[in-house]
mmCIF file of C-alpha atoms in Angstrom:
data_model
loop_
_atom_site.group_PDB
_atom_site.id
_atom_site.type_symbol
_atom_site.label_atom_id
_atom_site.label_comp_id
_atom_site.label_asym_id
_atom_site.label_seq_id
_atom_site.Cartn_x
_atom_site.Cartn_y
_atom_site.Cartn_z
ATOM 1 C CA ALA A 1 64.305 102.525 129.804
ATOM 2 C CA GLN A 2 63.133 102.193 126.238
ATOM 3 C CA LYS A 3 62.878 98.870 124.479
ATOM 4 C CA ILE A 4 61.922 97.762 120.977
ATOM 5 C CA THR A 5 60.863 94.196 120.207
ATOM 6 C CA GLN A 6 60.643 92.717 116.726
ATOM 7 C CA THR A 7 59.428 89.146 117.026
ATOM 8 C CA GLN A 8 59.799 88.063 113.387
ATOM 9 C CA PRO A 9 63.409 87.158 112.577
ATOM 10 C CA GLY A 10 62.446 86.401 108.973
ATOM 11 C CA MET A 11 59.484 86.861 106.651
ATOM 12 C CA PHE A 12 58.873 85.390 103.213
ATOM 13 C CA VAL A 13 56.283 87.023 100.951
ATOM 14 C CA GLN A 14 55.221 86.655 97.330
ATOM 15 C CA GLU A 15 55.809 89.609 95.061
ATOM 16 C CA LYS A 16 52.870 92.055 94.859
ATOM 17 C CA GLU A 17 51.439 90.907 98.183
ATOM 18 C CA ALA A 18 51.163 93.234 101.160
ATOM 19 C CA VAL A 19 53.352 92.517 104.171
ATOM 20 C CA THR A 20 53.203 93.601 107.802
ATOM 21 C CA LEU A 21 56.339 93.743 109.930
ATOM 22 C CA ASP A 22 55.654 93.729 113.663
ATOM 23 C CA CYS A 23 57.130 96.105 116.206
ATOM 24 C CA THR A 24 56.227 96.590 119.844
ATOM 25 C CA TYR A 25 57.809 99.134 122.121
ATOM 26 C CA ASP A 26 58.081 99.925 125.781
ATOM 27 C CA THR A 27 58.577 103.343 127.324
ATOM 28 C CA SER A 28 57.293 105.287 130.286
ATOM 29 C CA ASP A 29 57.533 108.581 128.380
ATOM 30 C CA GLN A 30 54.433 110.165 126.864
ATOM 31 C CA SER A 31 56.375 111.930 124.137
ATOM 32 C CA TYR A 32 58.286 109.747 121.718
ATOM 33 C CA GLY A 33 58.877 109.020 118.067
ATOM 34 C CA LEU A 34 58.937 105.726 116.210
ATOM 35 C CA PHE A 35 61.037 105.125 113.112
ATOM 36 C CA TRP A 36 61.488 102.397 110.545
ATOM 37 C CA TYR A 37 64.734 101.849 108.661
ATOM 38 C CA LYS A 38 65.558 99.582 105.730
ATOM 39 C CA GLN A 39 68.954 97.938 105.344
ATOM 40 C CA PRO A 40 69.458 96.290 101.937
ATOM 41 C CA SER A 41 72.223 93.779 101.324
ATOM 42 C CA SER A 42 74.525 96.642 100.332
ATOM 43 C CA GLY A 43 74.521 97.658 103.986
ATOM 44 C CA GLU A 44 73.339 101.258 104.157
ATOM 45 C CA MET A 45 70.590 102.340 106.556
ATOM 46 C CA ILE A 46 67.669 104.048 104.824
ATOM 47 C CA PHE A 47 65.066 106.003 106.791
ATOM 48 C CA LEU A 48 61.546 105.006 105.692
ATOM 49 C CA ILE A 49 58.872 106.477 107.919
ATOM 50 C CA TYR A 50 58.210 108.278 111.207
ATOM 51 C CA GLN A 51 55.281 108.302 113.656
ATOM 52 C CA GLY A 52 55.008 110.645 116.614
ATOM 53 C CA SER A 53 53.272 109.615 119.811
ATOM 54 C CA TYR A 54 50.760 112.459 119.501
ATOM 55 C CA ASP A 55 50.007 111.897 115.843
ATOM 56 C CA GLU A 56 46.364 110.935 115.523
ATOM 57 C CA GLN A 57 46.662 109.551 112.013
ATOM 58 C CA ASN A 58 48.857 106.714 110.856
ATOM 59 C CA ALA A 59 51.910 107.873 108.928
ATOM 60 C CA THR A 60 52.193 107.038 105.237
ATOM 61 C CA GLU A 61 55.052 107.393 102.764
ATOM 62 C CA GLY A 62 54.301 106.000 99.326
ATOM 63 C CA ARG A 63 53.919 102.209 99.661
ATOM 64 C CA TYR A 64 54.869 102.343 103.341
ATOM 65 C CA SER A 65 52.419 102.938 106.132
ATOM 66 C CA LEU A 66 52.720 102.634 109.855
ATOM 67 C CA ASN A 67 49.918 100.940 111.777
ATOM 68 C CA PHE A 68 50.192 102.767 115.093
ATOM 69 C CA GLN A 69 48.224 101.338 118.019
ATOM 70 C CA LYS A 70 49.215 103.404 121.020
ATOM 71 C CA ALA A 71 47.281 101.460 123.651
ATOM 72 C CA ARG A 72 48.916 98.232 122.517
ATOM 73 C CA LYS A 73 52.300 99.955 122.137
ATOM 74 C CA SER A 74 52.706 98.637 118.643
ATOM 75 C CA ALA A 75 54.010 100.330 115.491
ATOM 76 C CA ASN A 76 53.816 97.847 112.658
ATOM 77 C CA LEU A 77 55.189 98.646 109.217
ATOM 78 C CA VAL A 78 52.931 97.800 106.287
ATOM 79 C CA ILE A 79 54.379 97.541 102.797
ATOM 80 C CA SER A 80 51.750 97.421 100.082
ATOM 81 C CA ALA A 81 52.288 95.697 96.726
ATOM 82 C CA SER A 82 55.708 94.327 97.636
ATOM 83 C CA GLN A 83 58.521 94.376 95.088
ATOM 84 C CA LEU A 84 61.696 92.326 94.737
ATOM 85 C CA GLY A 85 63.666 95.408 95.757
ATOM 86 C CA ASP A 86 61.929 95.370 99.143
ATOM 87 C CA SER A 87 64.010 92.356 100.156
ATOM 88 C CA ALA A 88 66.114 93.698 103.012
ATOM 89 C CA MET A 89 66.530 93.886 106.762
ATOM 90 C CA TYR A 90 64.028 96.187 108.463
ATOM 91 C CA PHE A 91 64.594 97.854 111.806
ATOM 92 C CA CYS A 92 62.103 99.513 114.109
ATOM 93 C CA ALA A 93 63.532 102.215 116.381
ATOM 94 C CA MET A 94 62.393 104.699 119.007
ATOM 95 C CA ARG A 95 63.497 108.022 120.362
ATOM 96 C CA SER A 96 61.808 109.438 123.490
ATOM 97 C CA ILE A 97 61.790 112.868 125.012
ATOM 98 C CA GLN A 98 63.741 111.732 128.063
ATOM 99 C CA GLY A 99 66.323 109.921 125.955
ATOM 100 C CA ALA A 100 66.341 111.862 122.696
ATOM 101 C CA GLN A 101 70.106 111.396 122.475
ATOM 102 C CA LYS A 102 69.639 107.664 121.995
ATOM 103 C CA LEU A 103 67.823 105.974 119.144
ATOM 104 C CA VAL A 104 66.966 102.503 120.415
ATOM 105 C CA PHE A 105 66.715 99.744 117.820
ATOM 106 C CA GLY A 106 64.998 96.403 117.647
ATOM 107 C CA GLN A 107 66.849 93.337 116.410
ATOM 108 C CA GLY A 108 65.371 93.575 112.944
ATOM 109 C CA THR A 109 63.295 91.447 110.559
ATOM 110 C CA ARG A 110 64.760 90.011 107.381
ATOM 111 C CA LEU A 111 62.173 90.286 104.607
ATOM 112 C CA THR A 112 62.509 88.181 101.473
ATOM 113 C CA ILE A 113 60.243 88.824 98.494
ATOM 114 C CA ASN A 114 59.797 85.809 96.230
ATOM 115 C CA PRO A 115 59.024 86.270 92.503
ATOM 116 C CA ASN B 1 74.851 117.178 99.442
ATOM 117 C CA ALA B 2 77.102 114.305 100.516
ATOM 118 C CA GLY B 3 75.186 113.726 103.774
ATOM 119 C CA VAL B 4 77.166 111.582 106.225
ATOM 120 C CA THR B 5 80.508 110.311 104.949
ATOM 121 C CA GLN B 6 82.439 107.527 106.661
ATOM 122 C CA THR B 7 85.943 106.351 105.911
ATOM 123 C CA PRO B 8 87.309 103.769 105.468
ATOM 124 C CA LYS B 9 84.698 101.313 104.169
ATOM 125 C CA PHE B 10 86.729 98.282 105.191
ATOM 126 C CA GLN B 11 89.557 97.816 107.680
ATOM 127 C CA VAL B 12 91.488 94.871 109.051
ATOM 128 C CA LEU B 13 93.453 95.331 112.272
ATOM 129 C CA LYS B 14 95.591 93.134 114.437
ATOM 130 C CA THR B 15 94.851 92.802 118.114
ATOM 131 C CA GLY B 16 96.366 95.722 119.996
ATOM 132 C CA GLN B 17 96.529 98.119 117.068
ATOM 133 C CA SER B 18 94.821 101.473 117.221
ATOM 134 C CA MET B 19 92.959 103.336 114.517
ATOM 135 C CA THR B 20 90.477 106.132 113.898
ATOM 136 C CA LEU B 21 87.227 105.800 111.988
ATOM 137 C CA GLN B 22 86.358 109.082 110.322
ATOM 138 C CA CYS B 23 82.888 110.611 110.069
ATOM 139 C CA ALA B 24 81.898 113.903 108.504
ATOM 140 C CA GLN B 25 78.523 115.474 107.785
ATOM 141 C CA ASP B 26 77.673 118.510 105.691
ATOM 142 C CA MET B 27 74.125 119.134 106.928
ATOM 143 C CA ASN B 28 75.095 121.374 109.858
ATOM 144 C CA HIS B 29 73.623 118.817 112.251
ATOM 145 C CA GLU B 30 74.161 119.370 115.955
ATOM 146 C CA TYR B 31 73.839 115.714 116.891
ATOM 147 C CA MET B 32 76.252 112.964 115.818
ATOM 148 C CA SER B 33 76.630 109.426 117.037
ATOM 149 C CA TRP B 34 78.401 106.127 116.525
ATOM 150 C CA TYR B 35 76.657 102.740 116.484
ATOM 151 C CA ARG B 36 77.954 99.241 116.073
ATOM 152 C CA GLN B 37 75.945 96.495 114.406
ATOM 153 C CA ASP B 38 76.458 92.881 115.349
ATOM 154 C CA PRO B 39 74.446 89.889 114.086
ATOM 155 C CA GLY B 40 71.276 89.327 116.098
ATOM 156 C CA MET B 41 71.831 92.403 118.269
ATOM 157 C CA GLY B 42 70.551 95.260 116.169
ATOM 158 C CA LEU B 43 72.432 98.546 116.455
ATOM 159 C CA ARG B 44 73.934 99.653 119.741
ATOM 160 C CA LEU B 45 75.015 103.176 120.609
ATOM 161 C CA ILE B 46 78.712 103.653 121.393
ATOM 162 C CA HIS B 47 79.119 107.422 121.865
ATOM 163 C CA TYR B 48 77.232 110.516 120.879
ATOM 164 C CA SER B 49 77.628 114.278 120.724
ATOM 165 C CA VAL B 50 74.983 117.013 120.927
ATOM 166 C CA GLY B 51 77.345 119.729 119.696
ATOM 167 C CA ALA B 52 80.960 120.741 119.268
ATOM 168 C CA GLY B 53 82.901 120.125 122.465
ATOM 169 C CA ILE B 54 80.167 117.942 124.015
ATOM 170 C CA THR B 55 80.317 114.136 124.006
ATOM 171 C CA ASP B 56 78.788 111.402 126.100
ATOM 172 C CA GLN B 57 78.760 107.638 126.413
ATOM 173 C CA GLY B 58 76.164 105.348 124.944
ATOM 174 C CA GLU B 59 75.370 101.736 125.667
ATOM 175 C CA VAL B 60 78.735 100.145 124.747
ATOM 176 C CA PRO B 61 81.502 102.770 125.144
ATOM 177 C CA ASN B 62 84.368 100.635 126.488
ATOM 178 C CA GLY B 63 87.411 100.518 124.225
ATOM 179 C CA TYR B 64 86.349 103.556 122.201
ATOM 180 C CA ASN B 65 87.134 107.240 122.408
ATOM 181 C CA VAL B 66 85.533 110.246 120.679
ATOM 182 C CA SER B 67 85.953 113.975 120.422
ATOM 183 C CA ARG B 68 84.008 116.703 118.626
ATOM 184 C CA SER B 69 86.120 119.727 117.812
ATOM 185 C CA THR B 70 83.930 120.900 114.907
ATOM 186 C CA THR B 71 80.260 120.595 113.995
ATOM 187 C CA GLU B 72 81.151 118.593 110.888
ATOM 188 C CA ASP B 73 83.476 115.887 112.218
ATOM 189 C CA PHE B 74 83.073 113.142 114.803
ATOM 190 C CA PRO B 75 85.919 110.584 114.700
ATOM 191 C CA LEU B 76 85.814 107.302 116.615
ATOM 192 C CA ARG B 77 89.094 106.013 118.023
ATOM 193 C CA LEU B 78 89.824 102.412 118.868
ATOM 194 C CA LEU B 79 92.545 102.570 121.489
ATOM 195 C CA SER B 80 93.739 98.946 121.445
ATOM 196 C CA ALA B 81 91.727 96.775 119.070
ATOM 197 C CA ALA B 82 90.298 93.487 120.317
ATOM 198 C CA PRO B 83 88.558 90.687 118.362
ATOM 199 C CA SER B 84 85.322 91.602 120.200
ATOM 200 C CA GLN B 85 85.379 94.891 118.304
ATOM 201 C CA THR B 86 84.916 93.123 114.990
ATOM 202 C CA SER B 87 81.694 94.700 113.763
ATOM 203 C CA VAL B 88 80.086 97.084 111.315
ATOM 204 C CA TYR B 89 80.275 100.685 112.525
ATOM 205 C CA PHE B 90 77.800 103.351 111.559
ATOM 206 C CA CYS B 91 78.038 107.078 112.053
ATOM 207 C CA ALA B 92 74.709 108.918 112.174
ATOM 208 C CA SER B 93 73.574 112.498 112.584
ATOM 209 C CA SER B 94 70.391 114.456 113.147
ATOM 210 C CA ALA B 95 69.489 118.097 113.284
ATOM 211 C CA THR B 96 69.297 118.058 117.054
ATOM 212 C CA GLY B 97 69.908 115.680 119.949
ATOM 213 C CA PHE B 98 67.021 117.089 121.961
ATOM 214 C CA SER B 99 64.072 116.348 119.735
ATOM 215 C CA TYR B 100 62.455 112.941 119.603
ATOM 216 C CA ASN B 101 60.973 113.527 116.163
ATOM 217 C CA SER B 102 64.259 114.009 114.319
ATOM 218 C CA PRO B 103 65.340 110.962 112.249
ATOM 219 C CA LEU B 104 68.955 109.886 112.126
ATOM 220 C CA HIS B 105 70.809 110.032 108.824
ATOM 221 C CA PHE B 106 73.372 107.256 108.517
ATOM 222 C CA GLY B 107 76.685 106.920 106.768
ATOM 223 C CA ASN B 108 77.348 103.820 104.673
ATOM 224 C CA GLY B 109 79.226 102.024 107.422
ATOM 225 C CA THR B 110 82.718 100.714 108.100
ATOM 226 C CA ARG B 111 83.299 96.962 108.262
ATOM 227 C CA LEU B 112 86.058 96.322 110.781
ATOM 228 C CA THR B 113 87.758 92.978 111.347
ATOM 229 C CA VAL B 114 90.182 92.475 114.229
ATOM 230 C CA THR B 115 92.369 89.372 114.005
#
């Protein structure tokens, strides 16, 4: 079975600082994908970034990057130069080749950016 | 492109009532799914479909029914509402249900309260 663990219920960061949101995962599959989603206070789920298990380089999308450490089974999200609009709930999720029908989510981290 | 459209946005039901949450997507996605989001529990999969005429149960299917008669629509039926079904419901779709690298696209959610 797949499992995602996000150990930080809440994070508080000063504006313009970089922030790392932790995510560890567990799966016995060799082929899988890791996703990060942002949920602002308005409630919608916004897809941010994807990392495949065979990708040799860390994924990047603008100010978002994914620090992928396969041996440690971690997929941390890094947000550079944080902005007030980054305040939101962030979810790590996984989809594996054996269970591609099911996107498994962590419990989320609430990020608050202070001015 | 509207993406994934959910209706209604808010709903209040009395215990024992039934209702249908609507979901439609215009991206010609094969895969559609329903999740519920409860505080501290992340998102949990209720039901999913990998194509018209094909549905299957997720992690928390009890009390819910689905059908998929067209590629575009995937309604979720609450048969006899219970207070434990008070939650935020998300419909999500992806191009395929058999690829682990395909991100889910979410609707804006339905906030359901059962009294």
